[in-house]
GROMACS .gro file of C-alpha atoms in nm:
model
  131
    1SER     CA    1   4.795  15.078  -0.155
    2LEU     CA    2   4.611  14.747  -0.169
    3SER     CA    3   4.753  14.423  -0.041
    4LEU     CA    4   4.619  14.083   0.050
    5PRO     CA    5   4.667  13.899   0.379
    6LEU     CA    6   4.764  13.539   0.406
    7SER     CA    7   4.487  13.295   0.488
    8ALA     CA    8   4.452  13.169   0.843
    9ASN     CA    9   4.465  12.822   0.683
   10PRO     CA   10   4.831  12.727   0.617
   11CYS     CA   11   4.717  12.500   0.332
   12ALA     CA   12   4.527  12.777   0.155
   13ALA     CA   13   4.658  12.913  -0.171
   14PRO     CA   14   4.809  13.262  -0.136
   15ALA     CA   15   4.625  13.545  -0.309
   16ALA     CA   16   4.800  13.769  -0.562
   17ALA     CA   17   4.878  14.127  -0.468
   18ARG     CA   18   4.636  14.397  -0.590
   19SER     CA   19   4.393  14.144  -0.738
   20PRO     CA   20   4.124  13.923  -0.587
   21LEU     CA   21   4.242  13.650  -0.825
   22PRO     CA   22   4.550  13.428  -0.802
   23LEU     CA   23   4.725  13.512  -1.130
   24SER     CA   24   5.057  13.419  -1.277
   25PRO     CA   25   5.221  13.688  -1.495
   26ARG     CA   26   5.280  13.418  -1.755
   27SER     CA   27   4.923  13.288  -1.764
   28PRO     CA   28   4.710  13.383  -2.068
   29ALA     CA   29   4.432  13.489  -1.830
   30HIS     CA   30   4.665  13.757  -1.689
   31ARG     CA   31   4.696  13.929  -2.025
   32THR     CA   32   4.362  14.105  -2.075
   33ALA     CA   33   4.258  14.394  -2.296
   34ASN     CA   34   4.193  14.605  -1.986
   35PRO     CA   35   4.473  14.566  -1.727
   36ASP     CA   36   4.258  14.736  -1.458
   37ARG     CA   37   4.003  14.459  -1.473
   38PRO     CA   38   4.072  14.104  -1.356
   39PRO     CA   39   3.994  13.839  -1.618
   40ASP     CA   40   3.637  13.706  -1.615
   41ASP     CA   41   3.727  13.347  -1.687
   42MET     CA   42   4.011  13.156  -1.525
   43ALA     CA   43   4.169  12.848  -1.679
   44SER     CA   44   3.979  12.642  -1.420
   45GLY     CA   45   3.646  12.765  -1.557
   46VAL     CA   46   3.575  12.975  -1.247
   47THR     CA   47   3.434  13.319  -1.331
   48VAL     CA   48   3.442  13.643  -1.136
   49ASN     CA   49   3.111  13.796  -1.030
   50ASP     CA   50   3.061  14.159  -1.141
   51GLU     CA   51   3.023  14.269  -0.777
   52VAL     CA   52   3.379  14.144  -0.705
   53ILE     CA   53   3.513  14.359  -0.990
   54LYS     CA   54   3.313  14.659  -0.865
   55VAL     CA   55   3.449  14.619  -0.509
   56PHE     CA   56   3.803  14.581  -0.642
   57ASN     CA   57   3.779  14.894  -0.858
   58ASP     CA   58   3.608  15.098  -0.583
   59MET     CA   59   3.887  15.012  -0.339
   60LYS     CA   60   4.161  15.077  -0.595
   61VAL     CA   61   4.044  15.419  -0.712
   62ARG     CA   62   4.055  15.702  -0.457
   63LYS     CA   63   3.810  15.975  -0.546
   64SER     CA   64   3.756  16.302  -0.369
   65SER     CA   65   3.487  16.211  -0.115
   66SER     CA   66   3.293  16.361   0.173
   67SER     CA   67   3.368  16.230   0.522
   68GLU     CA   68   3.045  16.027   0.514
   69GLU     CA   69   3.145  15.864   0.185
   70VAL     CA   70   3.491  15.785   0.323
   71LYS     CA   71   3.332  15.608   0.623
   72LYS     CA   72   3.140  15.381   0.382
   73ARG     CA   73   3.457  15.292   0.189
   74LYS     CA   74   3.571  14.932   0.233
   75LYS     CA   75   3.896  14.880   0.423
   76ALA     CA   76   3.888  14.503   0.373
   77VAL     CA   77   3.664  14.244   0.211
   78LEU     CA   78   3.660  13.866   0.166
   79PHE     CA   79   3.560  13.675  -0.146
   80CYS     CA   80   3.469  13.308  -0.171
   81LEU     CA   81   3.353  13.052  -0.424
   82SER     CA   82   2.980  13.026  -0.485
   83GLU     CA   83   2.807  12.709  -0.365
   84ASP     CA   84   2.829  12.557  -0.714
   85LYS     CA   85   3.207  12.641  -0.716
   86LYS     CA   86   3.172  12.825  -1.048
   87LYS     CA   87   3.199  13.191  -0.944
   88ILE     CA   88   3.410  13.404  -0.713
   89ILE     CA   89   3.164  13.616  -0.515
   90VAL     CA   90   3.169  13.873  -0.234
   91GLU     CA   91   3.123  13.692   0.096
   92GLU     CA   92   2.827  13.854   0.272
   93GLY     CA   93   2.906  14.025   0.602
   94LYS     CA   94   3.281  13.969   0.568
   95GLU     CA   95   3.404  14.324   0.529
   96ILE     CA   96   3.543  14.610   0.734
   97LEU     CA   97   3.446  14.967   0.651
   98VAL     CA   98   3.673  15.266   0.709
   99GLY     CA   99   3.402  15.407   0.939
  100ASP     CA  100   3.426  15.095   1.160
  101ILE     CA  101   3.787  15.175   1.254
  102GLY     CA  102   3.804  15.327   1.600
  103GLU     CA  103   3.439  15.244   1.672
  104SER     CA  104   3.376  14.870   1.646
  105VAL     CA  105   3.723  14.782   1.512
  106ASP     CA  106   4.048  14.874   1.691
  107ASP     CA  107   4.298  14.685   1.472
  108PRO     CA  108   4.159  14.647   1.118
  109TYR     CA  109   4.418  14.394   1.000
  110ALA     CA  110   4.378  14.170   1.305
  111SER     CA  111   3.999  14.194   1.269
  112PHE     CA  112   4.027  14.103   0.902
  113VAL     CA  113   4.240  13.798   0.977
  114LYS     CA  114   3.978  13.688   1.233
  115LEU     CA  115   3.717  13.692   0.953
  116LEU     CA  116   3.906  13.414   0.774
  117PRO     CA  117   3.773  13.062   0.825
  118LEU     CA  118   4.012  12.816   0.989
  119ASN     CA  119   3.962  12.527   0.747
  120ASP     CA  120   3.870  12.684   0.415
  121CYS     CA  121   4.025  12.909   0.151
  122ARG     CA  122   3.924  13.266   0.078
  123TYR     CA  123   4.034  13.548  -0.149
  124GLY     CA  124   4.093  13.872   0.035
  125LEU     CA  125   4.144  14.236  -0.045
  126TYR     CA  126   4.288  14.468   0.219
  127ASP     CA  127   4.357  14.840   0.177
  128ALA     CA  128   4.689  14.880   0.362
  129THR     CA  129   4.816  15.224   0.460
  130TYR     CA  130   5.188  15.283   0.474
  131GLU     CA  131   5.430  15.573   0.485
   0.00000   0.00000   0.00000
């Protein structure tokens, strides 16, 4: 199951569950032809980079994988606005891989929260495991 953490910044806008985009169920942007794909163009004019959509879909769909492929799977990833503030992009180096857990990462959620900047907003996607 995918869920999104709250930003370390209390003023940051909360992210919507299961999507790297803050969407309202009533917004026209929420109603797309393909419900598995976030809308490309938000009402604000901000677009979503194709790499963000690829990361989202890769994390959402669980395929039968070898143990090496599972280790390369993303556990968590951060997205940010591009410098020109026109695109949501994958933030370089701000991810946790499943293979990192137990090696360089003891608590993946705590490590993910530490990746958040203190005074800026981010979109986040976290693959939470629950029973």
